[in-house]
XYZ file of C-alpha atoms in Angstrom:
689
model
C -90.127 9.807 194.680
C -91.628 9.685 198.118
C -93.404 13.041 197.951
C -96.959 13.714 196.818
C -95.824 17.142 195.556
C -92.388 17.947 194.200
C -90.604 20.346 191.877
C -88.934 19.441 188.605
C -87.016 22.581 187.656
C -89.763 25.182 188.172
C -92.676 22.826 187.394
C -94.800 21.643 190.313
C -95.939 17.996 190.146
C -98.924 16.902 192.264
C -98.971 13.086 192.139
C -102.002 12.724 194.372
C -104.264 14.926 192.254
C -102.588 13.877 188.991
C -101.745 17.352 187.763
C -98.845 19.570 186.771
C -98.470 23.318 187.279
C -96.544 25.206 184.591
C -96.521 28.992 184.185
C -99.184 29.281 186.888
C -101.629 26.921 185.154
C -102.632 23.420 186.255
C -102.696 20.713 183.563
C -103.798 17.092 184.103
C -101.183 14.353 183.732
C -102.084 10.783 182.771
C -101.089 7.742 184.856
C -98.801 6.425 182.095
C -97.080 9.803 181.762
C -96.516 10.028 185.507
C -95.180 6.451 185.628
C -92.688 7.318 182.895
C -91.649 10.471 184.753
C -91.110 8.470 187.969
C -88.915 5.993 186.084
C -86.778 8.711 184.480
C -86.274 10.544 187.789
C -85.457 7.323 189.649
C -82.746 6.401 187.117
C -81.288 9.918 186.756
C -78.652 10.864 185.859
C -78.412 7.569 183.980
C -80.456 7.209 180.772
C -83.327 4.728 180.564
C -83.459 2.412 177.566
C -86.559 1.980 175.423
C -86.675 -1.707 176.349
C -86.660 -0.839 180.048
C -89.488 1.664 179.564
C -91.588 -0.946 177.744
C -90.845 -3.562 180.411
C -91.796 -1.236 183.280
C -94.845 0.466 181.740
C -96.268 -2.308 179.546
C -95.390 -5.544 181.378
C -96.277 -8.747 179.503
C -97.507 -6.791 176.473
C -96.076 -6.533 172.965
C -95.533 -2.808 172.362
C -93.711 -1.042 169.529
C -91.047 1.652 169.917
C -93.587 4.100 168.516
C -95.656 3.781 171.709
C -92.639 4.916 173.727
C -92.003 7.819 171.346
C -95.622 8.977 171.576
C -95.588 8.792 175.367
C -92.368 10.847 175.491
C -93.957 13.454 173.189
C -97.055 13.655 175.430
C -94.985 13.962 178.612
C -92.810 16.689 177.101
C -95.928 18.608 176.118
C -97.337 18.404 179.636
C -94.030 19.693 181.069
C -93.651 22.393 178.427
C -90.475 20.738 177.115
C -89.145 20.273 173.563
C -86.830 17.735 171.946
C -84.725 20.429 170.243
C -83.940 22.393 173.417
C -84.680 19.963 176.240
C -84.868 21.178 179.815
C -86.452 18.051 181.299
C -86.052 14.996 179.043
C -83.053 14.499 176.787
C -82.945 11.972 173.960
C -79.828 9.805 174.160
C -79.229 8.494 170.615
C -79.392 4.691 170.199
C -80.002 4.266 173.956
C -83.139 5.953 175.249
C -84.021 8.967 177.368
C -82.476 10.822 180.302
C -83.993 13.116 182.923
C -81.817 16.263 183.022
C -84.105 18.373 185.211
C -83.377 19.327 188.805
C -85.553 17.405 191.269
C -86.534 18.887 194.641
C -89.391 18.333 197.040
C -91.647 21.161 198.154
C -90.973 22.067 201.826
C -93.592 21.181 204.403
C -94.964 23.718 206.881
C -92.717 22.268 209.622
C -89.644 22.623 207.457
C -90.602 26.155 206.556
C -90.912 26.994 210.255
C -87.382 25.740 211.078
C -85.537 28.952 210.220
C -82.696 30.421 212.313
C -83.615 33.125 214.811
C -82.435 36.563 213.824
C -82.430 39.878 215.696
C -85.050 41.831 213.764
C -85.705 45.496 214.611
C -89.087 46.101 216.242
C -90.320 48.571 213.609
C -89.455 46.048 210.863
C -91.414 43.351 212.706
C -94.475 45.591 213.109
C -94.352 46.548 209.419
C -94.182 42.883 208.485
C -97.176 42.060 210.685
C -99.190 44.874 209.123
C -98.218 43.804 205.622
C -99.108 40.173 206.375
C -102.489 41.227 207.763
C -103.295 43.217 204.608
C -102.146 40.374 202.410
C -104.356 37.939 204.318
C -107.355 40.219 203.743
C -106.637 40.389 200.022
C -106.332 36.622 199.802
C -109.467 36.117 201.851
C -111.630 38.219 199.543
C -109.987 37.477 196.225
C -108.822 33.864 196.327
C -111.853 32.636 194.386
C -111.299 35.001 191.470
C -108.685 33.090 189.512
C -107.925 29.959 191.505
C -108.316 27.188 188.945
C -107.050 24.576 191.412
C -109.755 25.395 193.963
C -112.641 24.693 191.595
C -112.451 21.095 190.360
C -110.015 18.236 190.870
C -109.129 16.102 187.867
C -109.726 12.390 188.526
C -109.062 10.546 185.255
C -110.365 9.590 181.880
C -112.953 6.847 182.287
C -113.046 5.725 178.633
C -110.300 5.315 176.061
C -111.619 2.943 173.376
C -111.284 3.806 169.667
C -114.410 5.695 168.644
C -116.570 8.052 170.690
C -118.337 8.100 174.046
C -120.773 11.019 174.147
C -124.215 12.250 175.286
C -123.626 12.082 179.033
C -126.164 11.910 181.850
C -125.650 11.383 185.607
C -128.183 9.418 187.667
C -129.945 11.491 190.366
C -127.809 9.982 193.150
C -124.594 10.570 191.164
C -123.459 6.933 191.214
C -124.016 6.157 187.520
C -123.028 7.980 184.343
C -124.976 6.906 181.251
C -123.615 7.617 177.774
C -123.777 6.608 174.114
C -120.782 4.856 172.577
C -119.788 4.074 169.017
C -116.700 2.095 168.036
C -114.506 3.060 165.090
C -115.936 1.810 161.815
C -119.470 1.375 163.176
C -122.521 3.419 162.189
C -124.674 2.667 165.255
C -124.491 3.822 168.869
C -124.818 1.497 171.873
C -125.985 2.472 175.345
C -123.529 2.133 178.247
C -123.380 3.052 181.940
C -120.292 3.725 184.058
C -120.543 2.783 187.740
C -118.493 5.315 189.733
C -118.559 3.084 192.809
C -117.013 0.014 191.155
C -115.275 2.017 188.373
C -116.578 -0.313 185.665
C -118.562 0.231 182.461
C -121.556 -1.867 181.426
C -123.160 -2.048 177.986
C -126.895 -2.066 178.628
C -128.179 -1.846 175.036
C -126.533 -3.193 171.870
C -129.374 -4.197 169.569
C -128.075 -3.283 166.108
C -130.161 -0.134 166.209
C -128.692 3.222 167.192
C -129.483 3.899 170.869
C -128.638 7.430 171.947
C -129.055 10.316 174.392
C -129.772 8.475 177.652
C -131.527 10.330 180.461
C -132.729 9.303 183.922
C -136.133 9.591 185.524
C -136.298 11.841 188.578
C -136.415 8.814 190.906
C -133.594 7.021 189.079
C -135.730 3.942 188.304
C -135.932 4.471 184.526
C -133.365 5.133 181.822
C -134.830 6.954 178.820
C -133.183 6.882 175.384
C -133.734 7.311 171.643
C -133.846 4.237 169.429
C -133.188 5.007 165.751
C -133.747 2.408 163.060
C -133.858 2.478 159.260
C -137.616 3.056 159.221
C -138.371 5.047 162.321
C -137.454 6.564 165.654
C -138.911 6.233 169.127
C -138.146 7.235 172.690
C -138.076 4.276 175.089
C -137.699 3.812 178.832
C -135.720 0.941 180.377
C -136.398 -0.188 183.955
C -133.205 0.077 186.046
C -134.356 -0.523 189.619
C -132.300 -3.695 190.160
C -128.635 -4.769 189.858
C -126.823 -3.088 186.964
C -125.738 -6.463 185.573
C -129.418 -7.265 184.909
C -130.444 -3.990 183.295
C -129.934 -5.269 179.756
C -132.556 -7.961 180.459
C -135.164 -5.623 181.951
C -138.416 -4.606 180.300
C -138.740 -1.543 178.091
C -141.752 0.669 177.477
C -142.577 3.005 174.609
C -142.785 6.727 175.429
C -142.802 8.774 172.220
C -142.517 8.619 168.461
C -139.762 10.807 167.002
C -138.506 11.792 163.562
C -135.390 9.881 162.508
C -134.505 12.687 160.104
C -133.649 14.923 163.053
C -130.683 14.788 165.358
C -131.751 13.274 168.720
C -131.936 16.005 171.340
C -131.545 16.220 175.093
C -134.255 14.858 177.414
C -134.563 15.818 181.095
C -137.137 13.933 183.216
C -136.943 16.394 186.073
C -139.983 15.339 188.138
C -142.326 12.404 188.546
C -144.980 14.113 186.416
C -143.004 16.101 183.819
C -140.197 15.812 181.313
C -138.618 18.202 178.798
C -137.508 17.423 175.236
C -135.612 19.676 172.833
C -136.915 19.049 169.299
C -137.530 20.657 165.920
C -140.939 22.212 165.326
C -142.013 24.119 162.204
C -138.458 24.687 161.092
C -136.981 25.799 164.429
C -135.827 24.282 167.681
C -138.237 24.341 170.600
C -138.370 23.066 174.165
C -141.446 20.906 174.712
C -142.840 20.022 178.123
C -144.759 16.743 178.531
C -146.963 15.700 181.417
C -146.374 12.021 182.245
C -148.968 9.515 183.447
C -149.073 5.768 184.111
C -152.301 4.053 183.050
C -154.006 1.064 184.671
C -151.848 -1.342 182.607
C -148.605 0.188 183.855
C -147.914 1.907 180.524
C -146.614 5.449 180.287
C -148.712 8.130 178.645
C -147.243 11.502 177.655
C -149.261 14.614 176.863
C -147.724 17.715 175.331
C -148.507 20.625 177.637
C -146.230 23.613 176.899
C -143.820 24.821 174.201
C -140.997 27.354 174.440
C -139.761 28.276 170.954
C -136.197 29.139 169.994
C -134.434 27.116 172.718
C -131.113 25.754 171.425
C -129.749 24.195 174.628
C -131.062 23.889 178.174
C -130.444 22.572 181.684
C -132.602 22.129 184.789
C -131.864 22.612 188.497
C -134.836 21.817 190.742
C -137.669 23.938 189.346
C -135.332 26.365 187.527
C -134.602 26.353 183.793
C -131.433 27.678 182.136
C -131.363 27.963 178.349
C -129.744 29.664 175.349
C -131.567 31.042 172.308
C -130.690 31.288 168.620
C -128.431 34.287 169.317
C -126.540 32.450 172.101
C -128.098 34.713 174.719
C -128.644 32.945 178.066
C -131.863 33.114 180.095
C -133.131 31.741 183.373
C -136.771 30.983 184.173
C -138.991 28.418 185.849
C -139.649 24.982 184.340
C -143.235 26.138 183.735
C -141.927 28.716 181.202
C -143.318 31.713 183.092
C -142.533 34.801 181.005
C -142.738 37.140 183.978
C -140.084 35.071 185.781
C -137.685 34.994 182.810
C -134.472 36.947 183.204
C -131.430 37.367 180.983
C -128.185 36.029 182.462
C -125.129 38.139 181.669
C -122.096 35.844 181.456
C -119.783 38.385 179.836
C -120.018 36.824 176.367
C -122.370 34.783 174.219
C -122.680 31.166 175.388
C -124.230 28.409 173.273
C -124.203 25.662 175.941
C -124.830 26.819 179.522
C -125.194 24.366 182.433
C -126.145 24.899 186.050
C -123.229 24.262 188.400
C -123.472 22.609 191.802
C -125.793 25.396 192.903
C -128.524 27.406 191.232
C -126.342 30.540 191.308
C -123.472 28.934 189.347
C -123.212 28.424 185.591
C -120.631 26.229 183.843
C -120.001 26.924 180.158
C -117.924 25.603 177.270
C -115.759 28.278 175.687
C -112.712 26.353 174.503
C -112.005 25.612 178.157
C -114.460 24.953 181.001
C -115.518 28.169 182.714
C -117.334 28.722 185.997
C -119.549 31.792 186.366
C -120.634 32.521 189.929
C -122.666 35.471 191.184
C -120.545 38.489 192.195
C -117.334 36.641 191.334
C -114.938 36.817 188.450
C -115.401 34.161 185.760
C -112.836 31.414 186.347
C -111.320 28.894 183.960
C -111.595 25.584 185.789
C -110.129 23.209 183.181
C -108.129 23.624 179.989
C -108.568 20.581 177.739
C -106.100 18.904 175.438
C -108.813 18.258 172.833
C -112.215 19.769 172.171
C -115.009 19.660 174.764
C -118.450 19.309 173.193
C -120.693 18.654 176.214
C -120.705 17.996 179.948
C -122.820 16.541 182.735
C -122.849 17.390 186.435
C -123.693 14.817 189.106
C -125.011 17.068 191.830
C -125.708 14.071 194.038
C -121.996 13.230 194.206
C -120.275 16.488 193.218
C -118.790 15.055 190.019
C -118.394 16.730 186.633
C -117.884 14.680 183.463
C -117.269 15.958 179.964
C -116.363 14.726 176.518
C -112.905 15.507 175.180
C -111.403 14.592 171.845
C -111.036 15.425 168.192
C -112.457 14.769 164.767
C -111.070 15.401 161.332
C -113.063 18.072 159.495
C -111.783 17.876 155.932
C -112.646 19.546 152.641
C -113.471 17.590 149.504
C -114.020 18.609 145.901
C -116.833 16.827 144.052
C -116.765 17.204 140.278
C -120.165 16.563 138.661
C -118.509 15.539 135.390
C -116.263 12.934 137.050
C -118.661 11.991 139.884
C -115.827 11.513 142.374
C -114.552 13.043 145.609
C -111.063 14.515 145.889
C -109.531 15.492 149.258
C -108.145 19.032 149.139
C -107.168 19.876 152.731
C -104.945 18.463 155.465
C -106.182 15.863 157.958
C -104.188 17.589 160.691
C -106.428 20.695 160.777
C -110.107 21.610 161.047
C -110.967 23.250 157.723
C -114.298 25.038 157.332
C -116.116 28.001 155.694
C -114.866 27.087 152.225
C -115.536 29.461 149.342
C -114.799 28.639 145.698
C -114.528 31.335 143.049
C -117.211 31.497 140.365
C -114.841 30.038 137.717
C -113.486 27.338 140.055
C -109.876 28.502 139.832
C -109.509 29.663 143.464
C -110.513 28.099 146.758
C -110.287 29.766 150.192
C -111.028 28.278 153.615
C -110.519 28.821 157.348
C -108.125 26.441 159.111
C -107.918 25.949 162.881
C -105.966 23.658 165.187
C -107.898 20.497 166.148
C -106.651 20.646 169.741
C -106.590 23.437 172.279
C -103.151 25.068 172.350
C -102.695 28.250 174.440
C -99.737 29.212 172.257
C -101.965 29.459 169.176
C -104.093 32.587 169.480
C -105.171 32.856 165.856
C -106.914 31.068 163.011
C -105.621 30.932 159.457
C -107.196 31.671 156.084
C -105.676 29.574 153.294
C -106.033 29.860 149.544
C -105.430 27.316 146.780
C -105.185 27.865 143.039
C -106.399 24.984 140.900
C -103.174 24.916 138.897
C -100.935 24.786 141.965
C -100.187 21.646 143.906
C -100.337 23.155 147.395
C -102.357 25.877 149.117
C -100.708 28.947 150.647
C -101.428 31.016 153.731
C -103.472 34.113 152.874
C -103.782 35.769 156.294
C -104.202 35.179 160.032
C -106.998 36.407 162.295
C -107.307 36.353 166.098
C -109.395 33.594 167.697
C -111.343 36.299 169.501
C -112.597 37.637 166.151
C -112.318 34.795 163.679
C -114.024 34.658 160.253
C -117.615 33.587 159.846
C -118.011 34.110 156.097
C -115.741 34.186 152.995
C -116.747 35.501 149.545
C -114.684 35.753 146.345
C -115.122 38.624 143.915
C -116.461 37.652 140.498
C -112.975 37.840 138.949
C -111.365 35.899 141.818
C -108.820 38.648 142.587
C -110.257 39.637 145.963
C -111.643 37.799 148.971
C -114.145 39.403 151.342
C -113.898 38.204 154.963
C -116.632 38.944 157.498
C -115.525 38.418 161.110
C -117.500 37.407 164.191
C -117.378 41.022 165.415
C -118.898 42.186 162.096
C -115.724 43.660 160.669
C -115.526 43.421 156.868
C -112.065 42.876 155.368
C -111.064 42.879 151.698
C -107.897 40.942 150.801
C -106.137 40.918 147.465
C -105.206 37.277 146.843
C -101.798 38.317 145.489
C -100.848 41.072 147.972
C -102.344 39.059 150.896
C -102.847 42.162 153.047
C -106.370 42.499 154.531
C -107.943 45.969 154.518
C -110.727 46.758 157.007
C -113.673 48.273 155.122
C -116.131 48.424 158.044
C -115.107 47.870 161.653
C -117.290 46.139 164.281
C -120.638 47.356 163.016
C -123.425 45.170 164.375
C -125.835 46.415 161.700
C -123.590 45.347 158.787
C -125.427 43.072 156.331
C -126.305 42.360 152.669
C -122.691 42.024 151.477
C -122.247 41.269 147.768
C -119.757 41.945 145.001
C -120.351 43.999 141.870
C -120.373 42.059 138.605
C -116.955 43.445 137.619
C -115.383 42.450 140.951
C -114.005 45.962 141.553
C -116.562 47.066 144.125
C -118.407 45.521 147.029
C -121.823 46.636 148.299
C -123.167 46.456 151.849
C -125.818 47.918 154.134
C -125.637 49.489 157.601
C -128.137 51.175 159.870
C -127.455 54.602 161.388
C -129.940 56.255 163.791
C -132.624 53.852 162.635
C -132.110 54.674 158.960
C -130.792 52.142 156.448
C -127.735 53.224 154.498
C -126.393 51.586 151.355
C -122.687 51.682 150.589
C -120.195 50.837 147.866
C -116.529 50.202 148.594
C -114.211 50.694 145.630
C -111.117 48.465 145.827
C -109.151 50.721 143.467
C -109.510 53.949 145.443
C -109.968 52.145 148.802
C -112.926 54.457 149.488
C -116.462 54.001 150.837
C -119.251 55.795 148.978
C -122.796 56.349 150.285
C -125.445 55.415 147.715
C -128.719 57.200 147.166
C -130.900 54.091 147.062
C -130.942 50.318 147.547
C -128.892 48.897 144.691
C -129.520 45.246 145.637
C -133.320 45.191 145.786
C -133.635 43.040 142.664
C -130.727 40.693 143.343
C -131.345 37.071 142.341
C -131.021 34.380 145.012
C -127.731 33.221 143.466
C -126.145 36.593 144.361
C -127.244 36.490 147.987
C -125.518 34.811 150.957
C -125.778 34.362 154.725
C -125.071 38.070 155.342
C -128.568 38.814 153.977
C -131.430 38.900 156.472
C -133.521 35.737 156.293
C -131.334 34.114 153.623
C -131.465 30.576 155.056
C -135.170 30.910 155.861
C -135.834 31.964 152.261
C -133.924 28.920 151.023
C -135.913 26.613 153.287
C -139.240 28.041 152.150
C -138.258 28.004 148.471
C -137.048 24.404 148.550
C -140.047 23.229 150.564
C -142.399 24.720 147.972
C -140.625 23.448 144.864
C -140.065 19.967 146.324
C -143.842 19.716 146.844
C -143.713 17.700 150.041
C -140.944 15.254 149.030
C -139.149 16.317 152.224
C -140.889 17.514 155.394
C -140.291 21.103 156.468
C -138.776 19.985 159.766
C -136.366 17.568 158.072
C -135.423 20.147 155.448
C -134.943 22.840 158.071
C -132.744 20.763 160.376
C -130.643 19.537 157.425
C -130.070 23.086 156.151
C -129.143 24.206 159.666
C -126.573 21.396 159.740
C -125.135 21.941 156.230
C -125.250 25.389 154.619
C -126.586 25.061 151.002
C -124.917 26.533 147.905
C -126.757 28.406 145.155
C -125.636 28.407 141.506
C -127.156 29.869 138.332
C -129.206 26.740 137.594
C -130.267 25.632 141.048
C -129.402 24.861 144.686
C -127.208 22.159 146.194
C -128.354 20.990 149.610
C -127.781 18.093 152.020
C -130.495 15.920 153.558
C -129.856 13.927 156.737
C -131.803 10.693 157.215
C -130.723 8.855 160.345
C -126.940 9.156 160.243
C -126.722 9.163 156.440
C -125.981 12.422 154.571
C -127.083 12.731 150.941
C -126.308 15.540 148.502
C -129.113 16.772 146.230
C -129.445 19.422 143.544
C -132.707 21.137 142.766
C -132.338 22.032 139.101
C -134.379 25.206 138.711
C -133.885 25.208 134.933
C -135.861 21.997 134.436
C -137.647 22.143 137.843
C -136.365 18.739 138.920
C -134.862 17.417 142.146
C -131.693 15.370 141.458
C -129.834 12.987 143.739
C -126.103 13.695 143.421
C -124.245 11.425 145.872
C -124.108 10.043 149.406
C -121.433 12.071 151.180
C -120.928 10.055 154.361
C -122.281 9.779 157.899
C -122.984 12.421 160.493
C -122.711 10.644 163.827
C -122.294 13.495 166.272
C -122.453 17.283 166.382
C -118.915 18.639 166.848
C -120.132 22.272 166.872
C -118.273 23.213 163.683
C -119.538 25.068 160.615
C -120.406 22.638 157.826
C -121.401 23.775 154.389
C -121.269 23.657 150.618
C -119.764 26.032 148.085
C -120.079 25.803 144.310
C -118.970 27.426 141.094
C -121.342 29.606 139.091
C -122.137 26.771 136.675
C -122.556 24.224 139.489
C -120.045 21.737 138.064
C -117.669 21.863 141.051
C -118.798 21.515 144.669
C -116.734 21.971 147.827
C -118.040 20.262 150.961
C -117.006 19.315 154.494
C -116.785 15.816 155.896
C -116.461 14.979 159.598
C -114.328 11.844 159.908
C -112.400 9.772 162.451
C -114.395 10.913 165.457
C -112.549 10.218 168.712
C -114.151 11.256 172.002
C -113.352 10.114 175.538
C -115.032 10.926 178.845
C -113.037 12.852 181.455
C -114.114 12.852 185.098
C -113.548 15.563 187.715
C -114.884 16.330 191.163
C -115.739 19.737 192.531
C -113.250 20.705 195.224
C -114.492 21.303 198.748
C -114.762 25.036 199.516
């Protein structure tokens, strides 16, 4: 193959930019995959043996046949091919693989111009000129609307070790990318820096403590990070104004004390005199601004100057601040938090993690894929990942964009208080969340999604398992655009209520498996709970400013307006997250009854991470201390807080719903575990306009 761009059947391969275009969409292709494709094309129509593939692609290495099989599977996926009906790569039994696709190079402009002269009527020629002129105008004004390829160019993955590389931060000049890394089997993060100029990674901190969330000073001379130990947490700054090989030996200075019970949050040191920290305060997230000083001994001094409450995620560009609130609404203001300068940014949908692009007028967001929002232009998808993207960083000094990409297993476990043991109840191949167990423990329902992005899968699945059956069964499917956010069994276990993201309430008979929409897309829908007999469900809506209370009867499939509020005296065990202030009430109740055993901030952040479960004799809840997760039960009957079990580690926020569900008597508990975290860093560069 002597061409930088060529066609394989109808698939365009761009070897220079390491990408493949299928069905109008560009997809990145790895070096190994492209090398295998080159080998297959070069040998065609002859098959290539497995031994030859190993010899060519893994010289002087001992590699199993499984490595070849996996590489073939990955290459087929990139090309949109299958083993059952191959159009590109055919398996030749007991020999190897054969390229059966048609290879052709894309014509150059010179070749396109070498067409035979024909006698074309004048009026045809003039029509063609007019049509071409109109087409050029359309392209001129509309080419930015959907052109994925014009936005960013894929470069490569820059990490591939087992484990996770996360929490990214570019240096001000764009040369260095700092990140936290954790190897498989470890419980502590190290600090590393990738040098884009030499294309090498350097570990700058590996102390046995967990060092996380690196950030650079505005002048690039300091690297700030969290250091978490078993007895405390602090924010430190490492001097980095010399050769990168010496950074690990440089002096460190103390900046701030922090609470190890909380997840470390993003720091941006945006000017010589000021830095921003996202942290928990009084049970909610807030953005705190610190003024920075250097005393006569060369030590840093930080003074808290301003607080902006409710900030979940933020980014800074110059003196501009971009942030999202608890409702995933996006706002733009100045870094001095001026209320009069704050404006809402309409991005077409709710965004939990907005970032400034290369300019102040651009916003990059994570919404399954990477999306670019530019003023007066159509939102464009600029990269469709193979795994899940959880965060990104933009090096405006160099025009680079880096993001995490990978997977984690989110599995469901049953913990039986009588046996004191965990039992896996869901598949490792899916992400299983929002579990709900029936009051008698006989039925379990949960939402299951694919762990990797697949454009062919446009739905999520709701599965149900009976305790006396070996395997779960599919209950129903729902579109990704309106997936479930809450499941609730009736008291008799015959029906499952499903509340969607768009606030549509469905009732599904677990035997008929046909969902019925009770209320459709009503933003005021709340306070959903079943009647004691399981034959009716109650809910509240608001019409013209007036609250209305309803009962849906599953027998007659009818909605009935009630005269008064039938749920006013409901006990806490009958309430759920559809009730206004439910989680806040839980936090306040637990904080009071625990009498200071756990701080409000620690309790609040832990409950935000893991949804508690209420039963007739108490509340199950999870407390996070460092990376360790521990399950507790506050027994309201005897007014005692009980340690139940350690349930694992929480190393990194994968942006999935984690929670508990329990039977009425509290003997059986369903919980999530995040396991086998694998995250790599992918590097792109913004294309020249």
